[in-house]
XYZ file of C-alpha atoms in Angstrom:
752
model
C -52.796 79.636 -20.864
C -50.968 77.755 -18.507
C -50.745 79.452 -15.133
C -47.423 79.116 -12.913
C -46.394 80.318 -9.307
C -42.973 81.569 -9.352
C -40.479 83.127 -7.099
C -37.486 85.092 -8.750
C -35.362 88.168 -7.638
C -33.504 90.258 -9.889
C -31.864 93.635 -10.690
C -35.087 95.021 -12.374
C -38.520 95.365 -11.280
C -41.664 93.540 -11.841
C -42.714 93.804 -15.919
C -46.484 94.375 -15.760
C -48.489 91.228 -17.403
C -51.194 91.848 -19.379
C -54.469 90.711 -18.333
C -54.656 87.619 -20.612
C -51.901 86.161 -18.517
C -52.549 87.184 -14.658
C -51.295 85.068 -12.476
C -49.362 83.992 -8.947
C -46.159 85.341 -9.586
C -43.805 86.032 -6.827
C -40.835 88.655 -7.536
C -38.651 90.054 -4.794
C -40.804 90.376 -1.608
C -43.533 88.166 -2.973
C -43.866 84.465 -1.998
C -45.198 81.747 -3.674
C -48.331 80.393 -2.028
C -50.047 77.283 -1.435
C -54.110 77.347 -1.535
C -54.573 74.111 0.576
C -58.455 73.204 -0.713
C -60.669 70.286 -0.733
C -61.309 70.186 -4.328
C -59.886 67.147 -5.918
C -56.231 67.709 -7.549
C -56.005 70.882 -5.756
C -54.947 70.006 -2.401
C -51.687 72.103 -2.702
C -52.918 74.891 -5.301
C -50.224 76.691 -6.574
C -51.991 78.378 -9.347
C -50.064 76.427 -11.842
C -51.673 74.336 -14.260
C -48.945 71.768 -15.977
C -50.376 69.261 -17.917
C -53.091 68.807 -15.736
C -51.429 69.098 -12.358
C -51.962 71.962 -9.719
C -49.715 71.260 -7.088
C -46.418 72.381 -8.400
C -44.692 75.471 -8.282
C -41.518 76.760 -9.510
C -39.076 79.278 -8.175
C -36.220 80.766 -9.636
C -33.000 80.937 -7.291
C -32.469 84.478 -6.718
C -28.969 85.485 -8.375
C -28.043 89.225 -7.522
C -26.448 90.923 -10.344
C -28.913 89.438 -13.186
C -31.114 91.568 -15.162
C -34.607 90.927 -15.646
C -35.622 87.566 -14.680
C -38.972 85.365 -15.480
C -41.693 88.246 -15.647
C -43.372 87.343 -18.832
C -45.920 84.621 -19.239
C -44.257 83.383 -22.413
C -41.090 82.823 -20.525
C -43.039 81.145 -17.821
C -44.552 78.838 -19.707
C -41.071 78.069 -21.603
C -39.161 76.813 -18.394
C -41.736 73.750 -18.199
C -42.264 73.405 -21.890
C -45.427 73.744 -22.000
C -45.602 75.559 -25.470
C -43.581 72.558 -26.377
C -45.713 69.848 -24.573
C -47.170 68.395 -28.217
C -43.592 68.011 -29.806
C -42.245 66.842 -26.527
C -44.874 64.341 -24.509
C -45.924 60.573 -24.684
C -42.771 60.401 -27.635
C -43.835 57.402 -30.137
C -41.268 54.785 -30.131
C -39.693 52.887 -33.200
C -40.335 49.077 -33.913
C -36.999 48.657 -31.624
C -38.585 50.173 -28.972
C -36.152 53.388 -29.340
C -37.633 57.341 -28.867
C -36.493 59.568 -30.944
C -33.201 61.225 -30.493
C -33.302 64.900 -29.211
C -32.236 66.490 -32.736
C -35.435 64.823 -33.926
C -38.119 66.288 -31.940
C -39.501 69.011 -34.240
C -39.137 71.655 -31.593
C -36.593 73.915 -30.893
C -33.610 71.828 -28.829
C -32.562 74.573 -26.975
C -36.352 75.423 -25.700
C -36.780 72.109 -24.628
C -33.626 71.666 -22.985
C -34.064 74.947 -21.445
C -30.690 76.416 -23.016
C -32.429 79.512 -24.393
C -33.250 80.369 -20.281
C -29.736 79.537 -19.127
C -28.428 81.537 -22.501
C -30.424 84.866 -21.129
C -29.145 84.484 -17.659
C -25.604 84.466 -19.315
C -26.118 87.289 -21.555
C -27.675 89.545 -18.560
C -25.017 88.842 -16.352
C -22.039 89.714 -19.158
C -23.915 93.059 -19.728
C -24.658 93.938 -15.828
C -20.746 93.064 -14.950
C -18.013 94.149 -17.804
C -15.282 91.707 -15.919
C -17.750 88.991 -16.494
C -18.043 89.815 -20.453
C -15.467 87.276 -21.308
C -16.921 83.965 -19.003
C -20.144 84.950 -20.868
C -18.864 84.932 -24.422
C -17.120 81.574 -23.681
C -20.298 80.345 -22.023
C -22.426 81.339 -24.755
C -20.399 79.433 -27.433
C -20.040 76.406 -25.264
C -23.975 76.380 -25.175
C -24.288 75.990 -29.056
C -21.524 73.361 -28.617
C -23.349 71.230 -26.024
C -26.731 71.365 -27.634
C -24.794 69.976 -30.742
C -23.629 66.939 -28.445
C -27.038 66.325 -26.924
C -28.740 66.497 -30.379
C -27.859 62.696 -31.213
C -28.812 61.173 -27.819
C -31.954 59.562 -27.374
C -34.623 61.451 -25.202
C -35.456 59.169 -22.629
C -31.593 58.659 -21.852
C -30.091 60.483 -18.769
C -26.990 62.037 -19.443
C -23.648 62.266 -17.450
C -22.737 65.749 -18.087
C -18.866 64.805 -17.166
C -18.907 62.602 -19.414
C -19.031 65.447 -22.297
C -15.766 67.506 -22.738
C -17.733 70.162 -23.600
C -20.466 69.518 -20.290
C -17.349 69.918 -18.272
C -16.223 73.141 -20.148
C -19.594 74.458 -19.686
C -20.279 73.644 -16.046
C -17.193 75.646 -15.731
C -17.835 78.672 -17.665
C -21.244 78.790 -16.058
C -19.480 78.162 -12.212
C -16.827 81.244 -13.037
C -20.070 83.571 -13.887
C -21.617 82.401 -10.869
C -18.928 84.564 -8.838
C -20.516 87.822 -10.571
C -24.203 86.652 -9.184
C -24.373 85.411 -5.976
C -27.201 84.075 -4.048
C -29.717 86.453 -2.901
C -32.468 85.706 -0.223
C -34.469 82.319 0.097
C -37.697 81.790 -1.227
C -40.607 82.014 1.021
C -43.845 79.824 0.478
C -47.073 80.804 2.496
C -49.388 77.651 3.115
C -52.823 79.021 3.602
C -55.895 77.158 5.512
C -58.799 79.121 4.332
C -62.227 77.531 6.025
C -63.969 79.086 2.427
C -61.649 76.487 0.595
C -60.755 73.771 3.170
C -63.453 72.497 5.570
C -60.939 70.534 7.343
C -57.738 72.150 9.313
C -54.375 70.954 7.749
C -51.186 70.299 8.932
C -48.306 70.745 5.814
C -44.655 69.402 6.405
C -41.676 68.598 4.689
C -41.198 65.159 2.701
C -38.161 66.418 0.598
C -35.728 68.872 0.487
C -32.066 69.631 -0.669
C -29.269 68.449 1.436
C -28.487 71.662 3.525
C -31.689 73.516 3.029
C -32.155 75.113 6.417
C -35.216 74.288 8.542
C -35.802 70.766 6.834
C -37.578 68.733 7.911
C -39.992 70.909 8.295
C -43.037 70.279 10.230
C -45.331 72.311 12.614
C -45.178 70.789 15.893
C -48.390 72.927 17.461
C -50.431 71.057 14.710
C -52.911 71.254 12.335
C -54.706 74.797 11.565
C -56.746 77.587 9.897
C -54.758 80.187 8.997
C -51.440 80.461 7.244
C -47.713 79.062 7.867
C -44.749 80.214 6.231
C -41.102 78.591 5.468
C -38.259 79.641 3.508
C -36.568 77.752 1.250
C -32.631 78.506 0.890
C -30.879 75.811 -1.484
C -31.811 75.134 -5.002
C -33.649 71.842 -5.803
C -36.626 69.844 -5.438
C -38.733 70.805 -2.206
C -41.956 68.096 -1.637
C -44.703 68.709 0.800
C -47.624 66.576 2.513
C -50.615 67.075 4.958
C -50.405 65.192 8.206
C -53.667 64.849 8.659
C -54.328 63.724 4.735
C -51.198 62.361 3.569
C -52.094 61.672 0.134
C -52.238 65.785 -0.091
C -48.906 66.448 -1.840
C -47.067 69.748 -3.252
C -43.803 70.618 -4.586
C -41.681 73.352 -5.353
C -38.437 73.368 -7.718
C -36.353 75.893 -6.737
C -34.051 76.516 -10.096
C -30.658 77.796 -10.341
C -30.562 80.177 -13.481
C -26.804 78.773 -14.222
C -27.475 75.487 -14.540
C -28.935 73.012 -17.539
C -32.395 72.255 -16.606
C -34.461 72.339 -13.466
C -32.365 71.711 -10.474
C -33.502 68.893 -8.297
C -29.923 69.340 -5.868
C -27.103 67.641 -5.709
C -28.834 65.258 -2.562
C -32.049 65.152 -1.151
C -33.199 64.407 2.484
C -36.095 62.637 2.243
C -38.210 62.701 5.288
C -38.142 58.697 6.059
C -35.722 56.893 7.936
C -33.551 60.067 8.059
C -32.480 59.272 4.249
C -29.937 61.573 2.412
C -29.309 60.154 -1.257
C -28.502 61.379 -4.669
C -30.896 62.778 -6.603
C -30.683 60.255 -9.221
C -31.493 57.815 -7.204
C -34.573 54.908 -7.332
C -36.417 56.687 -4.181
C -36.176 60.327 -5.197
C -37.772 59.009 -8.784
C -40.165 56.914 -7.483
C -41.691 59.686 -5.275
C -41.458 62.185 -7.844
C -43.658 59.476 -10.253
C -46.141 59.038 -7.262
C -46.232 63.015 -7.037
C -47.619 63.478 -10.625
C -49.898 59.947 -10.489
C -51.521 61.233 -7.240
C -51.745 65.105 -8.213
C -52.982 65.090 -11.671
C -56.290 63.396 -11.726
C -55.345 62.774 -15.422
C -52.820 59.954 -14.273
C -55.650 58.421 -12.374
C -56.074 54.569 -13.541
C -59.329 54.241 -15.435
C -60.201 50.376 -15.561
C -62.649 49.200 -18.190
C -64.942 46.663 -16.753
C -64.992 44.402 -19.736
C -61.741 44.967 -21.451
C -57.954 45.337 -21.187
C -57.052 49.370 -21.762
C -53.666 51.547 -22.128
C -52.422 53.609 -19.302
C -49.863 56.001 -20.130
C -49.058 58.335 -17.323
C -48.664 62.257 -18.107
C -45.183 63.701 -16.828
C -44.000 66.664 -17.530
C -41.493 66.945 -20.535
C -38.957 68.877 -18.811
C -35.308 68.895 -18.427
C -34.134 67.716 -14.963
C -30.619 68.083 -13.466
C -30.012 65.647 -11.320
C -26.638 63.929 -9.628
C -25.649 60.479 -9.126
C -24.167 58.411 -6.222
C -20.440 59.323 -7.740
C -21.478 63.080 -7.225
C -21.634 63.366 -11.517
C -24.246 66.033 -12.566
C -26.656 63.999 -14.508
C -29.180 65.709 -16.963
C -32.384 64.203 -17.783
C -33.265 65.434 -20.858
C -37.014 64.854 -21.183
C -38.650 63.795 -17.687
C -41.867 62.154 -19.478
C -39.729 60.218 -21.941
C -37.592 59.129 -18.883
C -40.447 58.010 -16.612
C -41.859 56.019 -19.550
C -38.643 53.846 -19.642
C -37.970 53.540 -15.710
C -41.209 52.483 -14.914
C -42.654 51.171 -18.090
C -45.210 53.068 -19.254
C -47.746 52.829 -21.019
C -48.831 49.989 -19.365
C -51.878 47.671 -20.074
C -54.316 47.659 -17.123
C -55.989 44.727 -16.769
C -60.078 44.140 -16.967
C -62.102 45.739 -14.455
C -64.356 42.846 -13.956
C -62.733 40.008 -13.039
C -64.763 37.843 -10.497
C -64.203 35.250 -8.278
C -65.979 31.951 -8.779
C -66.701 31.416 -5.345
C -69.150 34.447 -3.847
C -68.475 36.239 -0.691
C -71.143 36.524 2.268
C -73.469 39.455 2.532
C -72.006 42.935 0.928
C -69.141 44.876 1.201
C -69.143 49.234 1.565
C -66.106 51.107 0.124
C -65.863 54.833 0.788
C -65.270 56.016 -2.963
C -63.884 59.395 -1.351
C -63.500 61.270 -4.345
C -66.797 60.715 -6.327
C -67.979 64.043 -7.892
C -71.853 64.540 -7.204
C -74.456 66.977 -9.105
C -75.586 69.822 -6.943
C -72.759 69.139 -4.223
C -69.872 71.143 -3.129
C -68.315 68.319 -1.473
C -66.864 65.379 -3.020
C -67.028 61.398 -1.834
C -69.763 58.660 -1.516
C -70.115 55.311 0.095
C -70.598 52.348 -2.414
C -72.130 49.214 -1.556
C -71.170 45.993 -3.567
C -73.024 42.760 -2.949
C -70.538 40.357 -2.792
C -73.157 37.295 -3.327
C -73.572 38.334 -7.055
C -70.762 40.922 -7.403
C -72.917 44.092 -8.079
C -72.564 47.539 -7.550
C -75.723 47.451 -5.398
C -75.959 51.059 -3.948
C -74.086 55.004 -3.907
C -74.882 56.929 -0.750
C -73.697 60.605 -1.931
C -75.834 62.556 0.215
C -76.151 65.406 -1.456
C -79.003 66.673 0.869
C -76.251 66.950 3.722
C -73.109 67.344 1.640
C -71.402 64.891 2.648
C -68.067 65.677 2.730
C -65.007 63.220 1.623
C -66.423 60.262 3.531
C -63.708 58.453 4.893
C -64.571 55.051 7.096
C -67.724 53.342 8.409
C -68.604 50.512 10.625
C -72.272 49.494 11.832
C -73.882 48.510 14.767
C -74.469 44.939 15.780
C -77.961 44.924 14.571
C -76.808 45.840 11.125
C -79.614 48.793 11.595
C -77.075 51.696 10.350
C -74.418 53.083 8.737
C -71.446 55.030 10.381
C -69.782 57.067 8.577
C -67.082 59.795 9.028
C -66.737 63.200 7.353
C -62.840 63.359 7.123
C -62.991 66.988 6.112
C -65.461 68.033 8.204
C -66.386 67.601 11.795
C -69.259 65.050 11.803
C -70.193 61.728 11.834
C -73.527 60.750 9.817
C -75.660 57.803 10.171
C -77.594 56.210 7.500
C -80.133 53.455 7.487
C -77.833 50.793 6.204
C -80.873 48.884 3.928
C -82.592 52.057 2.450
C -79.580 54.386 2.473
C -81.341 57.196 3.708
C -79.781 59.828 5.924
C -81.123 59.288 9.732
C -78.908 62.069 11.876
C -75.477 63.789 12.305
C -73.405 64.113 15.231
C -70.826 66.560 15.542
C -67.526 65.113 17.322
C -64.266 67.021 16.399
C -62.417 68.466 13.465
C -61.394 65.620 10.783
C -63.178 62.450 12.315
C -60.972 60.109 10.706
C -61.902 56.162 11.558
C -65.176 54.632 13.632
C -65.380 51.813 15.384
C -68.110 50.075 17.894
C -66.769 48.628 21.093
C -68.415 45.169 21.457
C -71.269 44.307 24.424
C -72.199 48.223 24.905
C -72.185 48.722 20.920
C -70.809 52.597 21.779
C -69.016 53.985 19.114
C -65.367 55.209 19.164
C -63.892 57.784 16.726
C -60.801 59.341 16.289
C -60.432 62.999 16.067
C -57.411 63.146 13.049
C -56.865 66.694 13.561
C -57.215 66.669 17.306
C -55.946 65.006 20.466
C -58.655 62.657 21.420
C -61.200 59.878 20.823
C -64.607 60.179 21.255
C -67.116 57.967 22.675
C -70.457 58.069 21.483
C -74.097 56.408 22.870
C -75.065 53.457 20.121
C -76.508 54.838 17.243
C -74.769 57.949 17.312
C -77.320 59.717 19.161
C -74.841 61.794 21.176
C -71.391 62.398 22.510
C -70.966 60.308 25.997
C -67.201 61.129 26.210
C -64.001 62.506 25.048
C -60.631 60.947 25.969
C -56.720 62.718 25.045
C -54.688 60.159 23.537
C -51.720 62.544 24.855
C -51.344 61.892 28.884
C -48.327 64.288 28.371
C -50.214 67.002 26.494
C -48.424 67.176 23.387
C -50.652 67.127 20.185
C -50.189 63.704 18.568
C -53.209 63.624 15.469
C -54.554 60.001 16.108
C -55.538 58.048 12.873
C -56.654 54.681 11.828
C -57.331 53.182 15.451
C -58.453 49.763 16.407
C -60.672 48.228 19.212
C -60.134 45.024 21.096
C -62.591 42.087 21.102
C -64.240 42.486 24.395
C -64.283 46.567 24.149
C -61.930 47.203 26.551
C -58.840 48.597 24.788
C -58.410 51.286 21.889
C -55.095 51.941 20.309
C -54.313 55.018 18.107
C -51.542 55.597 15.590
C -50.248 59.038 16.504
C -48.820 60.387 13.228
C -47.312 63.469 14.779
C -45.143 61.815 17.522
C -44.141 58.514 16.199
C -46.257 56.713 18.794
C -49.306 54.627 19.769
C -51.665 55.813 22.684
C -52.980 52.341 24.521
C -56.534 53.609 25.936
C -58.023 51.489 28.846
C -61.561 52.575 28.326
C -63.262 51.551 31.560
C -61.153 53.936 33.355
C -59.912 56.224 30.449
C -56.038 55.887 31.259
C -53.526 55.715 28.519
C -50.055 54.833 28.131
C -47.880 54.955 25.341
C -45.669 52.971 23.354
C -43.199 53.697 20.483
C -43.729 53.198 16.724
C -41.672 53.711 13.795
C -42.149 57.050 11.857
C -45.633 58.769 10.919
C -47.775 55.767 12.338
C -51.001 56.061 10.507
C -53.177 52.881 10.786
C -53.521 50.021 13.538
C -54.920 46.704 13.941
C -54.946 43.835 16.376
C -54.668 40.102 16.678
C -57.989 38.584 17.203
C -57.389 37.325 20.659
C -56.199 41.006 21.338
C -52.344 39.977 22.832
C -50.476 42.450 20.482
C -51.715 45.465 18.072
C -49.718 46.654 14.926
C -48.991 50.029 13.434
C -48.392 50.905 9.481
C -45.677 53.068 9.938
C -45.949 55.427 6.677
C -42.888 57.428 6.295
C -41.069 54.554 8.450
C -41.543 51.632 5.810
C -41.842 49.289 8.543
C -44.564 47.619 10.297
C -44.302 48.106 14.501
C -45.705 45.093 16.103
C -46.449 45.606 20.002
C -47.858 43.495 22.675
C -50.493 44.503 25.062
C -49.970 42.753 27.521
C -47.343 39.560 28.170
C -44.627 39.220 25.193
C -46.402 38.269 22.288
C -44.272 39.421 19.235
C -42.116 37.090 17.696
C -38.445 37.743 16.741
C -36.868 34.813 15.026
C -39.032 32.849 16.949
C -38.847 34.088 20.437
C -41.710 36.359 22.439
C -40.852 39.598 22.615
C -42.730 42.861 23.779
C -42.091 44.684 20.174
C -40.705 44.353 16.782
C -39.951 46.261 13.763
C -41.198 44.640 10.312
C -39.156 46.295 7.439
C -40.541 46.552 4.629
C -37.571 47.899 2.670
C -35.370 44.629 3.377
C -35.337 43.775 -0.352
C -35.225 47.323 -1.149
C -32.306 49.979 -2.323
C -33.092 53.325 -1.919
C -30.592 54.068 -4.762
C -31.018 50.916 -6.865
C -34.505 50.355 -6.402
C -36.148 46.960 -5.275
C -34.865 43.444 -5.738
C -36.480 41.481 -8.622
C -38.899 39.036 -7.276
C -38.500 39.727 -4.038
C -41.543 41.673 -1.500
C -41.390 45.552 -1.429
C -43.432 47.754 0.392
C -43.696 51.411 1.260
C -45.764 53.988 2.346
C -48.171 51.562 4.255
C -51.729 52.473 5.460
C -53.977 49.878 6.413
C -53.056 46.780 7.649
C -55.951 44.337 9.492
C -55.256 40.756 10.739
C -57.565 37.889 9.553
C -60.125 36.758 11.945
C -58.372 33.253 12.497
C -54.878 35.392 13.133
C -53.248 33.487 10.606
C -52.707 36.806 8.330
C -52.213 40.096 7.895
C -52.307 41.884 5.331
C -50.970 45.740 4.557
C -51.587 48.261 1.515
C -48.527 49.491 0.240
C -49.085 53.345 -1.557
C -45.308 53.304 -3.025
C -44.995 49.960 -3.889
C -48.689 49.492 -5.468
C -48.413 46.372 -3.673
C -50.332 44.251 -0.735
C -47.858 42.703 1.785
C -48.832 39.377 3.281
C -47.504 39.026 6.557
C -47.978 35.765 8.770
C -48.480 36.845 12.479
C -47.437 34.036 13.827
C -43.927 34.413 13.210
C -44.181 38.020 12.269
C -42.613 37.570 9.260
C -43.435 38.667 5.492
C -44.525 36.139 3.245
C -45.011 37.653 -0.239
C -46.838 40.591 -1.518
C -49.522 40.635 -4.311
C -50.116 43.335 -6.325
C -52.872 46.032 -6.397
C -53.410 49.318 -8.136
C -52.664 53.295 -7.836
C -53.583 54.294 -4.155
C -53.984 50.911 -2.791
C -55.397 52.051 0.627
C -58.051 50.089 2.841
C -58.540 46.761 3.451
C -60.755 44.485 5.566
C -61.480 40.753 6.014
C -65.089 39.504 5.240
C -66.698 35.902 4.982
C -66.325 34.001 1.945
C -69.299 31.442 1.380
C -68.509 28.099 2.374
C -65.643 28.904 5.168
C -62.694 31.148 4.682
C -62.084 34.598 4.069
C -61.883 37.468 1.620
C -60.161 40.633 2.110
C -61.374 43.610 0.305
C -58.820 46.256 -0.703
C -59.467 49.725 -1.954
C -57.429 52.196 -4.064
C -57.459 56.148 -3.829
C -56.099 56.367 -7.564
C -58.063 53.831 -9.592
C -61.859 53.054 -9.975
C -61.469 48.995 -8.701
C -61.305 47.159 -5.832
C -59.092 43.687 -5.180
C -60.558 40.544 -3.671
C -57.860 38.618 -2.065
C -57.919 35.089 -0.795
C -55.328 34.681 1.935
C -55.695 30.603 2.165
C -57.525 29.343 -0.567
C -57.261 25.503 0.401
C -58.000 26.283 4.009
C -54.885 24.441 5.485
C -53.496 27.569 7.319
C -50.621 28.152 5.101
C -50.775 31.540 3.619
C -47.671 31.092 1.418
C -50.753 30.284 -1.618
C -52.466 33.715 -0.907
C -53.804 35.164 -4.027
C -55.768 37.892 -5.806
C -59.040 36.006 -5.969
C -60.860 38.587 -8.141
C -61.130 42.372 -9.312
C -64.327 44.682 -9.723
C -65.186 47.945 -10.816
C -66.652 50.195 -8.410
C -68.588 53.239 -10.972
C -72.610 52.679 -10.837
C -74.164 50.729 -13.690
C -78.032 50.946 -14.438
C -78.885 48.888 -11.941
C -77.065 50.706 -8.908
C -79.542 52.557 -6.493
C -78.542 56.247 -5.960
C -79.603 59.588 -3.801
C -78.101 61.754 -6.714
C -76.018 61.726 -9.642
C -72.324 61.072 -10.455
C -71.085 64.227 -12.063
C -67.691 63.184 -12.216
C -64.446 60.486 -11.134
C -67.124 57.744 -10.601
C -65.420 54.917 -9.058
C -62.870 56.568 -7.510
C -61.541 57.268 -4.068
C -61.245 53.731 -2.569
C -60.494 54.493 1.043
C -62.617 53.208 4.111
C -63.764 49.062 3.615
C -66.593 47.896 5.680
C -67.709 44.182 5.275
C -70.929 42.903 6.329
C -71.649 40.777 8.383
C -68.743 41.541 10.664
C -66.578 38.805 11.272
C -63.622 39.718 13.525
C -63.724 38.110 16.991
C -66.122 39.579 19.394
C -68.222 41.123 16.595
C -68.941 37.646 14.555
C -70.330 36.110 17.639
C -73.226 39.104 18.031
C -74.548 38.218 14.324
C -77.916 37.173 14.678
C -80.712 35.463 12.217
C -80.234 35.211 8.580
C -76.813 36.952 9.207
C -75.525 33.964 11.546
C -76.997 31.326 9.207
C -74.863 32.609 6.394
C -71.749 31.943 8.337
C -69.965 28.512 8.975
C -69.120 27.230 12.262
C -65.135 28.174 12.056
C -66.308 31.654 10.917
C -68.357 31.839 13.770
C -65.770 30.555 16.214
C -62.532 31.620 14.728
C -60.486 31.005 17.542
C -62.048 28.253 19.149
C -61.509 25.325 16.637
C -62.993 22.617 19.089
C -66.221 24.251 18.996
C -66.766 22.745 15.566
């Protein structure tokens, strides 16, 4: 039986459930509880399994004066149409591309629209209060007329309830009944971070909440924790949460008012991005909800076939949703799955997974396939090596012997002897022999280490402690911790994520997700200064001359440029200290993106090319890579990526120029981007040059066997040989011989 986390308050006592239907149900004082786990797809585990999704909970808003409530397994599954899923999901279109009308779905329309639940509430109010009986009888009759009116409408078409006379009358009758059943106490949601379930600390925050909800935007200024935190949900509507340490982890609660039609999203949503307040029937709310189901349900991760196209059809719950449009009209979405199929063009055709560039790369690229599941290993993740000279998946390091836990980002030493690998959900950095894949050593550095780079010259390692407040410097080879430097001179918790190290090794920049700023650290002295950024900066990069740095403002939907010394950012041709690059210049949160124009959102990694001519930024929300010209700090164009577009780094292209390798968390491919195909310095012709599946093959060398999710979870990207200024000059021997003069001297054209 599908399980569900539900909170409800009624006048009656909890009815015991049969043993077969035991489930985490909150009634009265019992809250919804999210267990924040490491397991794939259970990052916010409510106990629900809705068509493969385990990160959603539903609460019925307490109305004092109603009898009963959602107290049986049958009522719970009916509320989310899981008992009708076969009849309501993946509706087949006719030859004209139209979906069936609601009255022809074969299931009970009353149940499909949740009218049975509304009727039960109406009748219970009438039975509990004789004064409410006339209104209850009126509403009962109108519910039947309403179902009849909707039966002739398409299943994927939103319905403006104010455009239907019976819809207006029904809402009036339900509002009259609400006077006899006033709202009760708020719904409690607990977040549990148990070391037995999550080896990494967590820090939940609110992403979406109904307008007027008390305590939102919700966050926890004390930082990541083990233990339990709680939040009260005071208004009906949609609430969504993420983890500030690992922001692809998502959970959601729909607080439903039993005296409305469909599951309530509320009249307007507060979106924790740019302080947005938007109608719930807006593009940004629906786009975020679609992204939620595509991330939290592993059945919705994109599976590319190496040698052929195939169809991808995301699974969305076929439930009725009540939203409101910009004019304040109530809008009923009769079937969310059918509506999203139309809005987001499902099913989609996935291209052939292996599309190999005509010109090879130089050396190899390592991709952290962070969610691959391995036999005999509790934790997930591996490091996948691709030979970019023949485009083969050459090796995978799953490291079952040490239970390597969510490998997130990598770097290497100046001699390319070692592969340095962070364990994001743990507290360790692992060292492997790069050529053989053999485990060498492990060093504890602090909770949730995210990124690692070396300092040029000294070859020391710098690791950012994501759930903490510091960077850690290690001796070459990661043999020991040399020192720890706080990124917060004022003492507040900052949660540094994807840092960048300057070409001379003297400056480190950390983007601080908790405080909307960046720390600029002078490594020789350990002193720190702070620069403001956009909202939730999650990754950083520098120009090759180390004159300025950039941050990807994950929730700000911007890129921030900041000068490291003299004014170096460019604003309309003028040099300025800092500049904000707007990735939503062509996007309306209400109406959606402008056709044919660049659009980015939920941006993560954003490296600058070694020659300083291009910057690429990976966008989760739009599934695009934004191409920016660092010489003008303007957006040039965007390019497509796939689900969960995340990591990017530059490697050498054979014969000259650069490839950028793009990883994707929720598909099993990487993209290869050529930022300047003809080498003329004009990046307007930047293009996706190829694509490669990251599944292992019969010839892939491995230290174990993959049990599930082969090729998935692409996050950190490490091309070897290193081609960034400061590191490229350290190449020796055959690595040096494999590069052109321009690649060895990316800033000094006179040397060639």
